Each structure stands twice: as C-alpha cells, then as structure tokens.
PDB file of C-alpha atoms in Angstrom:
ATOM      1  CA  ASN A 123     -17.675   7.008  30.561  1.00 39.00           C
ATOM      2  CA  MET A 124     -16.753   9.075  27.668  1.00 36.00           C
ATOM      3  CA  ARG A 125     -18.810  11.454  26.033  1.00 37.00           C
ATOM      4  CA  ALA A 126     -19.559  11.144  22.412  1.00 36.00           C
ATOM      5  CA  THR A 127     -17.752  14.435  21.510  1.00 39.00           C
ATOM      6  CA  GLU A 128     -14.466  13.484  23.313  1.00 42.00           C
ATOM      7  CA  VAL A 129     -11.647  11.778  21.906  1.00 46.00           C
ATOM      8  CA  PRO A 130      -8.329  10.851  23.704  1.00 53.00           C
ATOM      9  CA  VAL A 131      -5.436  13.481  22.913  1.00 56.00           C
ATOM     10  CA  GLY A 132      -3.218  11.897  20.345  1.00 66.00           C
ATOM     11  CA  SER A 133      -5.375   9.253  19.359  1.00 81.00           C
ATOM     12  CA  GLY A 134      -6.088   7.762  16.011  1.00 88.00           C
ATOM     13  CA  SER A 135      -6.067   4.881  13.641  1.00 93.00           C
ATOM     14  CA  GLY A 136      -3.509   3.324  11.005  1.00 95.00           C
ATOM     15  CA  PHE A 137      -2.736   0.168   9.713  1.00 96.00           C
ATOM     16  CA  VAL A 138       0.374  -2.239   9.070  1.00 97.00           C
ATOM     17  CA  TRP A 139       1.974  -1.906   5.910  1.00 97.00           C
ATOM     18  CA  ASP A 140       4.257  -4.555   5.953  1.00 96.00           C
ATOM     19  CA  SER A 141       6.135  -7.361   7.835  1.00 94.00           C
ATOM     20  CA  LYS A 142       8.692  -5.211   8.993  1.00 95.00           C
ATOM     21  CA  GLY A 143       6.862  -3.243  11.105  1.00 96.00           C
ATOM     22  CA  HIS A 144       5.695  -0.078   8.990  1.00 98.00           C
ATOM     23  CA  VAL A 145       2.296   1.533   9.958  1.00 97.00           C
ATOM     24  CA  VAL A 146       0.769   4.283   8.143  1.00 97.00           C
ATOM     25  CA  THR A 147      -1.390   6.653   9.908  1.00 96.00           C
ATOM     26  CA  ASN A 148      -2.075  10.728   9.282  1.00 93.00           C
ATOM     27  CA  PHE A 149       0.611  13.029  10.070  1.00 94.00           C
ATOM     28  CA  HIS A 150      -1.896  15.248  12.300  1.00 90.00           C
ATOM     29  CA  VAL A 151      -2.393  12.386  14.633  1.00 91.00           C
ATOM     30  CA  ILE A 152       1.555  12.411  15.431  1.00 93.00           C
ATOM     31  CA  LYS A 153       2.543  15.786  14.760  1.00 91.00           C
ATOM     32  CA  ASP A 154       2.947  17.255  18.444  1.00 90.00           C
ATOM     33  CA  ALA A 155       3.935  13.459  19.836  1.00 91.00           C
ATOM     34  CA  THR A 156       7.177  13.224  21.664  1.00 92.00           C
ATOM     35  CA  GLN A 157       6.469   9.569  21.647  1.00 93.00           C
ATOM     36  CA  ALA A 158       4.616   7.076  20.139  1.00 94.00           C
ATOM     37  CA  LYS A 159       2.750   3.649  21.120  1.00 94.00           C
ATOM     38  CA  VAL A 160       0.534   1.469  18.344  1.00 94.00           C
ATOM     39  CA  THR A 161      -2.015  -0.735  19.860  1.00 91.00           C
ATOM     40  CA  MET A 162      -2.741  -3.842  17.376  1.00 92.00           C
ATOM     41  CA  SER A 163      -6.202  -5.392  17.272  1.00 89.00           C
ATOM     42  CA  ASP A 164      -5.578  -7.818  19.619  1.00 91.00           C
ATOM     43  CA  HIS A 165      -4.396  -5.301  22.334  1.00 90.00           C
ATOM     44  CA  SER A 166      -0.499  -5.874  22.060  1.00 93.00           C
ATOM     45  CA  VAL A 167       1.102  -2.788  22.394  1.00 94.00           C
ATOM     46  CA  PHE A 168       4.475  -1.797  21.233  1.00 96.00           C
ATOM     47  CA  PRO A 169       6.320   1.531  21.119  1.00 96.00           C
ATOM     48  CA  ALA A 170       6.768   3.011  17.336  1.00 96.00           C
ATOM     49  CA  ALA A 171       9.324   5.356  16.016  1.00 96.00           C
ATOM     50  CA  LEU A 172       8.408   8.272  13.506  1.00 97.00           C
ATOM     51  CA  VAL A 173      10.369   6.797  10.382  1.00 97.00           C
ATOM     52  CA  GLY A 174       8.563   9.333   7.648  1.00 97.00           C
ATOM     53  CA  ALA A 175       6.173  12.073   7.010  1.00 96.00           C
ATOM     54  CA  ASP A 176       4.580  14.005   4.335  1.00 94.00           C
ATOM     55  CA  PRO A 177       2.690  16.679   5.928  1.00 93.00           C
ATOM     56  CA  GLU A 178       1.297  18.184   2.865  1.00 91.00           C
ATOM     57  CA  VAL A 179      -0.389  15.067   1.786  1.00 92.00           C
ATOM     58  CA  ASP A 180      -1.108  14.169   5.882  1.00 92.00           C
ATOM     59  CA  ILE A 181       0.893  10.704   6.089  1.00 94.00           C
ATOM     60  CA  ALA A 182       3.152   9.698   8.349  1.00 96.00           C
ATOM     61  CA  VAL A 183       4.883   6.188   8.645  1.00 98.00           C
ATOM     62  CA  LEU A 184       5.947   4.850  12.201  1.00 97.00           C
ATOM     63  CA  LYS A 185       8.013   1.816  12.838  1.00 97.00           C
ATOM     64  CA  VAL A 186       7.167  -0.970  15.611  1.00 97.00           C
ATOM     65  CA  GLN A 187       9.438  -3.602  17.070  1.00 91.00           C
ATOM     66  CA  PRO A 188       7.102  -6.257  17.802  1.00 90.00           C
ATOM     67  CA  MET A 189       8.056  -9.202  20.171  1.00 89.00           C
ATOM     68  CA  GLU A 190       9.992 -11.861  18.618  1.00 90.00           C
ATOM     69  CA  GLY A 191       7.664 -14.283  16.909  1.00 91.00           C
ATOM     70  CA  TYR A 192       4.829 -11.566  16.882  1.00 94.00           C
ATOM     71  CA  ASN A 193       2.996 -11.913  13.623  1.00 93.00           C
ATOM     72  CA  LEU A 194       2.195  -8.436  12.013  1.00 94.00           C
ATOM     73  CA  ALA A 195      -0.648  -8.754   9.635  1.00 92.00           C
ATOM     74  CA  PRO A 196      -0.176  -5.967   6.558  1.00 96.00           C
ATOM     75  CA  LEU A 197      -3.184  -5.202   4.637  1.00 97.00           C
ATOM     76  CA  LYS A 198      -3.262  -5.649   0.930  1.00 97.00           C
ATOM     77  CA  VAL A 199      -2.642  -2.648  -1.124  1.00 97.00           C
ATOM     78  CA  GLY A 200      -5.469  -1.871  -3.707  1.00 96.00           C
ATOM     79  CA  GLN A 201      -5.338   1.055  -6.667  1.00 94.00           C
ATOM     80  CA  SER A 202      -7.040   3.844  -5.653  1.00 93.00           C
ATOM     81  CA  HIS A 203      -6.953   5.086  -9.472  1.00 92.00           C
ATOM     82  CA  SER A 204      -9.367   2.294 -10.585  1.00 94.00           C
ATOM     83  CA  LEU A 205     -12.189   3.473  -7.852  1.00 96.00           C
ATOM     84  CA  ARG A 206     -15.147   4.017  -9.651  1.00 97.00           C
ATOM     85  CA  VAL A 207     -18.387   6.520  -7.879  1.00 97.00           C
ATOM     86  CA  GLY A 208     -21.020   4.441  -6.446  1.00 97.00           C
ATOM     87  CA  GLN A 209     -18.362   1.561  -5.465  1.00 97.00           C
ATOM     88  CA  ARG A 210     -18.672  -0.010  -1.984  1.00 98.00           C
ATOM     89  CA  VAL A 211     -15.842   1.082   0.515  1.00 97.00           C
ATOM     90  CA  PHE A 212     -15.358   0.438   4.351  1.00 96.00           C
ATOM     91  CA  ALA A 213     -13.295   2.618   6.984  1.00 94.00           C
ATOM     92  CA  ILE A 214     -11.616   0.853   9.954  1.00 93.00           C
ATOM     93  CA  GLY A 215     -10.748   2.755  12.788  1.00 90.00           C
ATOM     94  CA  ASN A 216     -10.870   3.784  16.412  1.00 86.00           C
ATOM     95  CA  PRO A 217     -13.346   6.760  16.676  1.00 79.00           C
ATOM     96  CA  PHE A 218     -14.041   8.266  20.023  1.00 75.00           C
ATOM     97  CA  GLY A 219     -11.389   5.791  21.355  1.00 72.00           C
ATOM     98  CA  LEU A 220     -13.261   2.839  20.661  1.00 75.00           C
ATOM     99  CA  ASP A 221     -11.284   0.132  18.956  1.00 77.00           C
ATOM    100  CA  GLN A 222     -12.007  -1.986  15.823  1.00 82.00           C
ATOM    101  CA  THR A 223     -15.073   0.114  14.310  1.00 89.00           C
ATOM    102  CA  LEU A 224     -15.921  -1.004  10.893  1.00 91.00           C
ATOM    103  CA  THR A 225     -18.079   1.681   8.732  1.00 92.00           C
ATOM    104  CA  ALA A 226     -19.559   0.928   5.129  1.00 95.00           C
ATOM    105  CA  GLY A 227     -20.605   3.340   2.727  1.00 96.00           C
ATOM    106  CA  ILE A 228     -19.996   4.098  -1.375  1.00 97.00           C
ATOM    107  CA  VAL A 229     -17.355   6.430  -3.106  1.00 96.00           C
ATOM    108  CA  SER A 230     -19.189   9.659  -3.484  1.00 95.00           C
ATOM    109  CA  GLY A 231     -16.637  11.585  -5.497  1.00 93.00           C
ATOM    110  CA  LEU A 232     -13.229  11.180  -6.823  1.00 94.00           C
ATOM    111  CA  GLY A 233     -10.123  13.588  -7.198  1.00 92.00           C
ATOM    112  CA  ARG A 234     -11.591  16.143  -4.641  1.00 90.00           C
ATOM    113  CA  GLU A 235      -9.590  18.773  -3.145  1.00 87.00           C
ATOM    114  CA  VAL A 236      -9.269  19.547   0.579  1.00 86.00           C
ATOM    115  CA  GLN A 237      -7.473  21.880   3.017  1.00 83.00           C
ATOM    116  CA  GLY A 238      -4.909  19.680   5.060  1.00 82.00           C
ATOM    117  CA  ILE A 239      -2.866  21.161   7.814  1.00 82.00           C
ATOM    118  CA  ALA A 240       0.055  21.977   5.709  1.00 84.00           C
ATOM    119  CA  GLY A 241      -1.652  22.948   2.630  1.00 83.00           C
ATOM    120  CA  ARG A 242      -3.993  21.686  -0.168  1.00 87.00           C
ATOM    121  CA  ILE A 243      -4.442  17.475  -0.582  1.00 87.00           C
ATOM    122  CA  ARG A 244      -5.230  16.736  -4.104  1.00 89.00           C
ATOM    123  CA  GLY A 245      -6.786  13.475  -5.330  1.00 89.00           C
ATOM    124  CA  VAL A 246      -8.867  13.019  -2.566  1.00 89.00           C
ATOM    125  CA  VAL A 247     -11.338  10.316  -2.422  1.00 92.00           C
ATOM    126  CA  GLN A 248     -14.797  11.447  -0.849  1.00 92.00           C
ATOM    127  CA  THR A 249     -17.011   8.819   1.052  1.00 93.00           C
ATOM    128  CA  ASP A 250     -19.999   8.733   2.597  1.00 92.00           C
ATOM    129  CA  ALA A 251     -18.826   5.886   5.071  1.00 91.00           C
ATOM    130  CA  ALA A 252     -19.012   7.298   8.497  1.00 87.00           C
ATOM    131  CA  ILE A 253     -15.577   8.988   9.536  1.00 86.00           C
ATOM    132  CA  ASN A 254     -15.490  10.173  13.160  1.00 83.00           C
ATOM    133  CA  PRO A 255     -12.770  11.642  15.248  1.00 81.00           C
ATOM    134  CA  GLY A 256     -10.179   9.031  15.714  1.00 83.00           C
ATOM    135  CA  ASN A 257     -10.729   7.115  12.564  1.00 87.00           C
ATOM    136  CA  SER A 258      -7.984   9.615  11.291  1.00 89.00           C
ATOM    137  CA  GLY A 259      -5.087   7.347   9.743  1.00 93.00           C
ATOM    138  CA  GLY A 260      -7.401   4.381   9.409  1.00 94.00           C
ATOM    139  CA  PRO A 261      -7.655   2.655   6.134  1.00 96.00           C
ATOM    140  CA  LEU A 262     -10.329   3.223   3.600  1.00 96.00           C
ATOM    141  CA  LEU A 263     -10.915  -0.528   1.939  1.00 97.00           C
ATOM    142  CA  ASN A 264     -12.295  -2.011  -1.262  1.00 97.00           C
ATOM    143  CA  SER A 265     -14.707  -4.786  -1.221  1.00 96.00           C
ATOM    144  CA  ARG A 266     -11.780  -6.920  -1.439  1.00 97.00           C
ATOM    145  CA  GLY A 267     -10.180  -5.765   1.580  1.00 96.00           C
ATOM    146  CA  GLU A 268      -7.461  -3.792  -0.116  1.00 98.00           C
ATOM    147  CA  VAL A 269      -6.263  -0.370   1.212  1.00 97.00           C
ATOM    148  CA  VAL A 270      -7.464   2.477  -1.422  1.00 97.00           C
ATOM    149  CA  GLY A 271      -7.014   5.388   0.820  1.00 94.00           C
ATOM    150  CA  VAL A 272      -6.349   6.728   4.200  1.00 94.00           C
ATOM    151  CA  ALA A 273      -9.198   8.520   6.446  1.00 91.00           C
ATOM    152  CA  THR A 274      -8.179  12.080   6.894  1.00 87.00           C
ATOM    153  CA  MET A 275     -10.890  14.533   7.657  1.00 73.00           C
ATOM    154  CA  ILE A 276     -14.586  14.855   8.335  1.00 69.00           C
ATOM    155  CA  ALA A 277     -16.478  17.405   6.124  1.00 66.00           C
ATOM    156  CA  SER A 278     -19.619  18.383   8.408  1.00 57.00           C
TER     157      SER A 278
END
C-alpha cells in the first residue's frame, strides 16, 4: 500500500528512442544511480548503462541490451517547434510508481525558462496535462503520438 505522496527512490519514466536500445530519461532521475534497470511496458526488465547526459537541460540517455529477439518499440519523434498554444498533448509515465499512466492536456505556453538542477533550461513547453512525481523522463506526445517533449518538472 503506497501513500499518494511517496515515490520509490530512483524511479522515473523514460522512452525508447531507437531500435539500438537507447532510452531517454531525465538526468535528475539517474544522477545518483550506481546501476540502472529499465522496465518495459510488457514488464520485461533489462540492465541499462548511462551512455550520455546533459545536466544543463536535464536529459540522460541509457542503453539497454534486450534479450535476442526482443522487439524494442521506439517512439516517433515530432517537432516541438511546430507546437502551438492550445494544442492537445499527452504525457505518459509512471507517477507514484504506478506504471503506464496517460494524462491529457493542452500546450499552455511555449519558450518558457525554468530552473533545472544544473542551470536554467530554456525553450520549455508548458502543459496543463497532469505531471506527477515519477513522470520525470516520460514523453510528452502530440496528437499523432510523436514525442515533442520530455516531462521534467512540476510547478505547483
């Protein structure tokens, strides 16, 4: 039984970037990790290694080595510069340690600037889609299912 304000330590969200096993998440999700594992939507779990990070924009890239024959399903990538205020967007993630959660909203603002863990992050997309602890690193999708952003923080 989990309290609504508790999030398992070191948990977050992410998404498969390509068929080579690259997974995108937030840097703040993995920054203190000594090891990582990625749980896929079918509950398969694979060890992951950090292969790149940019703390200034709070992005990290992990690489998983799935078992032979496992079909990784990368998301299509859209263009965040084509977003418009009022456009529908969807956030997918694992808030509060719950898996496979989808929330919907609109683009509330564009070109925002927020304080990240290593400096100011510019060009941020603001949405009113519910983003909760544990959603960090999950994709923000347009109505075509294309990634147009990464859930990074909550302003409340």
